[in-house]
Amino acid sequence: MMMSESRYEKYFSYLLKNEFAFLCAKEDLGCFPPLNLSWESSSKIDSIIIDINECSNYDYANITNDISRLRSKVIQLRIFSIKGKKDIADIISIFSKTDTKSLEVIFPNKEGVNVEFIKEIIDNNSKVTSLFITGSPNKEPSDYKQATVRYTADKITNESSCGIISKAYFVCHLNTFCESQNFNTCLNKKISIDINGNIKNCPSRTQSFGNIRNMTIKEAMEHPDFKKLWGISKDQIDVCKDCEFRHMCTDCRDYIKDPQNIYSQPTKCNYNPYIAKWEGEEGYVSVEECGTYSREKGYVVDDEKVNVLNLELWGS
């Protein structure tokens, strides 16, 4: 859809007013070389997800050395269910001894999980940078020492809670933007250990590369399929490749609309980039109403219908 001259003027006026752009003389353009979008990481693995519930019976302490050898920047510990607050504290203490810069912990609200308990966790574990308490009365996020503490009334009881695409999870950071150009920001340089000890790319995926009880993470990473999905960028994924938010979005390659098409759009995305509307906003329609899916061609936009919808929503 072509924009009228007045809409162009409004668009550039908005960019200038909000300091997203500025005017300069043509002869000064050489002072602004293209941004270097290359991305590298010195770590074999950048982040690890470890899922635990009351039935998990692999040896946590035994795998910390294995994890430390990877020199992962972030470990996310997701405790879905546990007997009591002492068990929570003990597990956090074990994983805080790993060689990582940041330990993020998600755990359920239990009797005795109060401000004093939270402060004690942070005081005793200097690598804890984030605590996310589920099944709790909603409170405003708070900071204590090196950590941010957040609460949600939602109960996160298993791995199916992941894969949600939301503005709240956008990462506005140059590193993520550069990584997203050629890699999948959900799976690239990431590994997980599910509640049963299975080593996977993501806890929700069915494919396992071995079990932590009898295999090291390094051995699992030698499987030929282990890195297969790392290079699927947002510019290759149906619908996502047309979305203005694609390089700040974390994606999901497990919960997708067509499980037989690895380039399919995430199922849990409720944004329509063709009309710039989120589900729940006035005028929203799903992407299914703006085009068609096929196994051969993937998603094909109906340009004529999209033009009509945008005229109705936004005018000429």
XYZ file of C-alpha atoms in Angstrom:
316
model
C 0.000 0.000 0.000
C 1.429 3.367 -1.070
C 1.485 6.160 1.499
C 0.236 9.606 0.549
C 2.614 12.565 0.760
C 0.883 13.849 3.905
C 1.365 10.482 5.618
C 5.066 10.528 4.723
C 5.334 13.978 6.286
C 3.587 12.818 9.465
C 5.822 9.760 9.604
C 9.083 11.699 9.347
C 7.782 14.384 11.691
C 7.177 11.678 14.303
C 10.705 10.268 13.862
C 12.298 13.693 14.222
C 10.160 14.777 17.171
C 10.988 11.617 19.135
C 14.681 11.784 18.171
C 14.594 8.470 16.303
C 16.137 10.313 13.351
C 17.818 13.615 12.596
C 18.592 15.711 9.533
C 22.094 16.212 8.190
C 23.775 17.592 5.091
C 24.240 15.154 2.213
C 28.014 15.652 2.263
C 28.067 14.452 5.896
C 26.605 11.013 5.113
C 30.112 9.544 4.999
C 30.413 10.245 8.728
C 27.865 7.503 9.401
C 29.258 4.136 8.218
C 26.921 1.126 8.075
C 26.341 -0.606 11.405
C 28.417 -3.752 11.861
C 25.789 -6.475 12.348
C 28.194 -9.379 12.818
C 27.654 -11.436 15.976
C 30.019 -13.686 17.889
C 30.095 -15.326 21.297
C 33.104 -16.773 23.084
C 30.928 -19.274 24.968
C 30.045 -22.703 23.612
C 26.648 -22.209 25.248
C 25.223 -18.807 26.202
C 22.293 -19.944 28.315
C 20.996 -23.078 30.002
C 17.469 -23.890 31.176
C 17.149 -26.452 33.962
C 13.662 -27.716 34.828
C 12.901 -29.352 38.167
C 9.784 -30.709 39.849
C 9.135 -32.911 42.875
C 9.730 -36.054 40.771
C 13.102 -35.006 39.327
C 15.710 -37.449 40.611
C 18.907 -36.667 38.758
C 21.876 -35.556 40.855
C 21.907 -31.745 40.797
C 25.284 -31.407 42.498
C 26.877 -33.923 40.125
C 26.027 -31.909 37.015
C 27.228 -28.517 38.236
C 30.813 -29.247 37.148
C 29.544 -30.353 33.742
C 27.586 -27.110 33.424
C 30.518 -24.996 34.626
C 32.760 -26.292 31.820
C 30.435 -24.636 29.307
C 30.984 -21.210 30.897
C 27.391 -20.268 30.138
C 26.537 -16.616 30.733
C 23.059 -17.336 32.103
C 21.424 -20.266 33.859
C 17.649 -20.208 34.223
C 16.409 -22.532 36.944
C 12.693 -23.326 36.697
C 11.283 -25.061 39.767
C 7.736 -26.118 38.901
C 6.797 -27.878 42.122
C 8.678 -28.633 45.314
C 7.927 -29.666 48.908
C 8.828 -26.485 50.727
C 10.948 -23.368 50.912
C 13.990 -25.217 52.338
C 14.134 -27.385 49.215
C 13.968 -24.253 47.072
C 16.850 -22.678 48.998
C 18.949 -25.870 48.803
C 18.537 -26.209 45.028
C 19.380 -22.554 44.418
C 22.474 -22.920 46.607
C 23.703 -25.886 44.536
C 23.363 -24.147 41.175
C 24.752 -20.837 42.419
C 28.122 -22.593 42.670
C 28.315 -23.076 38.895
C 30.607 -20.965 36.736
C 28.053 -18.519 35.366
C 27.533 -14.777 35.466
C 23.815 -14.854 36.157
C 21.365 -17.242 37.808
C 17.675 -16.613 37.142
C 15.224 -18.587 39.273
C 11.519 -19.250 38.799
C 9.770 -20.983 41.693
C 6.257 -21.343 43.161
C 4.913 -19.434 46.115
C 5.038 -21.598 49.243
C 4.315 -21.109 52.928
C 7.140 -19.032 54.322
C 8.138 -17.523 50.982
C 8.142 -13.928 52.167
C 10.342 -10.853 51.947
C 12.770 -12.199 54.556
C 13.161 -15.511 52.704
C 13.726 -13.739 49.390
C 16.370 -11.457 50.881
C 18.084 -14.452 52.453
C 18.254 -16.196 49.064
C 19.816 -13.132 47.446
C 22.193 -12.495 50.376
C 23.495 -16.071 50.268
C 23.766 -16.432 46.485
C 25.571 -13.557 44.802
C 24.964 -14.910 41.285
C 21.178 -14.722 41.616
C 20.083 -11.797 39.434
C 16.382 -12.561 39.065
C 13.694 -14.229 41.169
C 10.282 -14.846 39.604
C 7.671 -16.121 42.046
C 4.635 -17.843 40.521
C 1.179 -18.459 41.966
C 1.619 -15.347 44.062
C -0.517 -12.248 44.594
C 0.547 -9.757 41.951
C 2.958 -7.164 43.285
C 5.125 -4.529 41.706
C 8.643 -5.698 40.771
C 11.294 -4.759 43.299
C 15.079 -4.631 43.390
C 17.265 -5.913 46.204
C 21.040 -5.778 45.879
C 21.989 -7.442 42.578
C 18.587 -9.031 41.913
C 15.173 -8.102 40.566
C 12.172 -9.790 42.194
C 8.961 -10.255 40.205
C 5.635 -11.884 40.983
C 2.783 -13.375 38.966
C -0.561 -14.899 39.888
C -0.103 -17.402 37.046
C 0.919 -20.901 38.048
C 3.757 -22.251 35.929
C 3.633 -26.010 36.450
C 5.432 -27.372 33.382
C 7.430 -26.475 30.290
C 4.347 -25.685 28.169
C 4.275 -22.167 29.628
C 7.095 -21.124 27.288
C 6.807 -19.927 23.688
C 4.586 -16.932 24.454
C 5.212 -13.979 22.137
C 4.511 -10.715 23.938
C 5.687 -7.111 24.054
C 6.690 -7.814 27.654
C 9.374 -10.224 26.424
C 10.883 -8.012 23.726
C 14.624 -7.426 24.085
C 15.675 -3.988 22.819
C 19.415 -4.570 22.773
C 22.028 -4.301 20.031
C 23.460 -7.736 20.869
C 20.066 -9.417 20.375
C 19.430 -7.403 17.203
C 22.749 -8.544 15.703
C 22.309 -12.177 16.760
C 18.839 -12.200 15.226
C 20.181 -11.325 11.768
C 21.563 -14.829 11.218
C 20.568 -16.941 14.203
C 17.484 -18.097 16.071
C 17.206 -16.083 19.286
C 15.203 -18.850 20.946
C 17.593 -21.754 20.349
C 20.994 -20.435 19.285
C 23.731 -21.461 21.749
C 21.114 -22.672 24.225
C 20.638 -25.991 25.937
C 18.142 -27.382 28.429
C 17.746 -30.213 30.892
C 14.122 -31.219 31.385
C 12.473 -32.534 34.563
C 13.592 -36.086 33.715
C 17.205 -35.149 32.992
C 16.897 -35.274 29.210
C 19.292 -32.969 27.343
C 17.493 -30.928 24.682
C 17.614 -27.698 22.701
C 14.433 -26.631 24.519
C 12.504 -28.355 27.342
C 9.354 -28.421 25.190
C 10.962 -30.261 22.283
C 10.428 -34.008 21.941
C 13.905 -34.730 20.577
C 16.427 -35.612 23.275
C 20.174 -35.951 22.735
C 20.767 -38.093 25.824
C 20.235 -38.014 29.574
C 22.344 -36.155 32.105
C 22.495 -39.276 34.316
C 24.712 -41.138 31.843
C 25.947 -38.545 29.350
C 27.764 -35.232 29.571
C 26.374 -32.112 27.933
C 29.490 -31.967 25.744
C 28.750 -35.481 24.446
C 25.129 -34.539 23.740
C 26.261 -31.492 21.771
C 28.205 -33.743 19.390
C 24.946 -35.140 17.992
C 24.617 -34.036 14.323
C 21.136 -32.565 14.920
C 22.019 -30.594 18.030
C 22.694 -27.302 16.204
C 20.266 -27.900 13.329
C 17.818 -25.163 14.378
C 20.339 -22.571 15.553
C 20.559 -20.872 12.148
C 16.832 -20.326 11.509
C 16.520 -16.547 11.688
C 13.358 -14.463 11.912
C 13.875 -13.374 8.299
C 13.150 -16.972 7.242
C 10.001 -17.576 9.303
C 6.469 -17.186 7.938
C 4.796 -13.928 9.008
C 7.725 -13.102 11.327
C 9.814 -12.089 8.306
C 7.284 -9.303 7.645
C 7.084 -8.142 11.276
C 8.693 -4.902 12.438
C 9.425 -6.481 15.850
C 11.227 -9.561 14.503
C 14.733 -8.640 15.659
C 13.713 -7.976 19.267
C 11.430 -11.017 19.564
C 12.652 -14.282 21.092
C 10.689 -16.606 18.767
C 9.634 -20.225 19.414
C 10.370 -23.250 17.211
C 8.367 -25.787 19.170
C 4.865 -24.354 19.470
C 4.315 -23.504 15.792
C 1.211 -23.405 13.593
C 2.407 -26.135 11.235
C 4.559 -28.730 13.056
C 5.634 -30.135 9.673
C 7.099 -26.791 8.587
C 10.013 -25.670 10.742
C 9.656 -22.154 9.276
C 6.070 -21.857 10.519
C 4.853 -18.919 12.619
C 4.802 -19.362 16.439
C 1.372 -20.533 17.615
C 1.407 -18.286 20.674
C 1.969 -15.051 18.757
C -1.116 -12.817 18.825
C 0.252 -9.921 16.772
C -0.738 -9.165 13.173
C 2.084 -7.213 11.482
C 0.031 -6.616 8.334
C -2.340 -4.289 10.196
C -0.098 -3.402 13.189
C -2.597 -4.712 15.755
C -2.328 -6.953 18.825
C -5.169 -9.298 19.760
C -7.590 -7.386 21.966
C -6.963 -4.048 20.258
C -9.793 -2.445 18.324
C -9.817 -3.596 14.703
C -7.652 -6.672 15.267
C -8.045 -9.628 12.927
C -5.818 -12.697 12.851
C -3.135 -13.231 10.206
C -5.246 -16.129 8.920
C -7.747 -13.513 7.714
C -4.987 -11.673 5.842
C -3.652 -14.539 3.752
C -3.449 -18.289 3.244
C -1.230 -21.121 4.449
C -0.031 -24.007 2.305
C 2.585 -26.717 2.801
C 4.243 -25.809 -0.504
C 4.422 -22.011 -0.176
C 4.033 -21.403 3.541
C 2.126 -18.205 4.337
C 1.074 -16.028 1.392
C -0.283 -12.531 2.091
C -3.490 -11.393 0.388
C -2.256 -7.888 -0.493
C -5.629 -6.708 -1.735
C -7.404 -7.698 1.470
C -4.630 -6.202 3.628
C -4.888 -2.894 1.737
C -8.642 -2.774 2.366
C -8.194 -3.555 6.072
C -5.544 -0.866 6.501
C -7.693 1.722 4.749
C -10.532 0.897 7.149
C -8.236 1.030 10.182
C -5.875 3.864 9.394
C -7.379 5.804 6.495
C -5.567 6.974 3.370
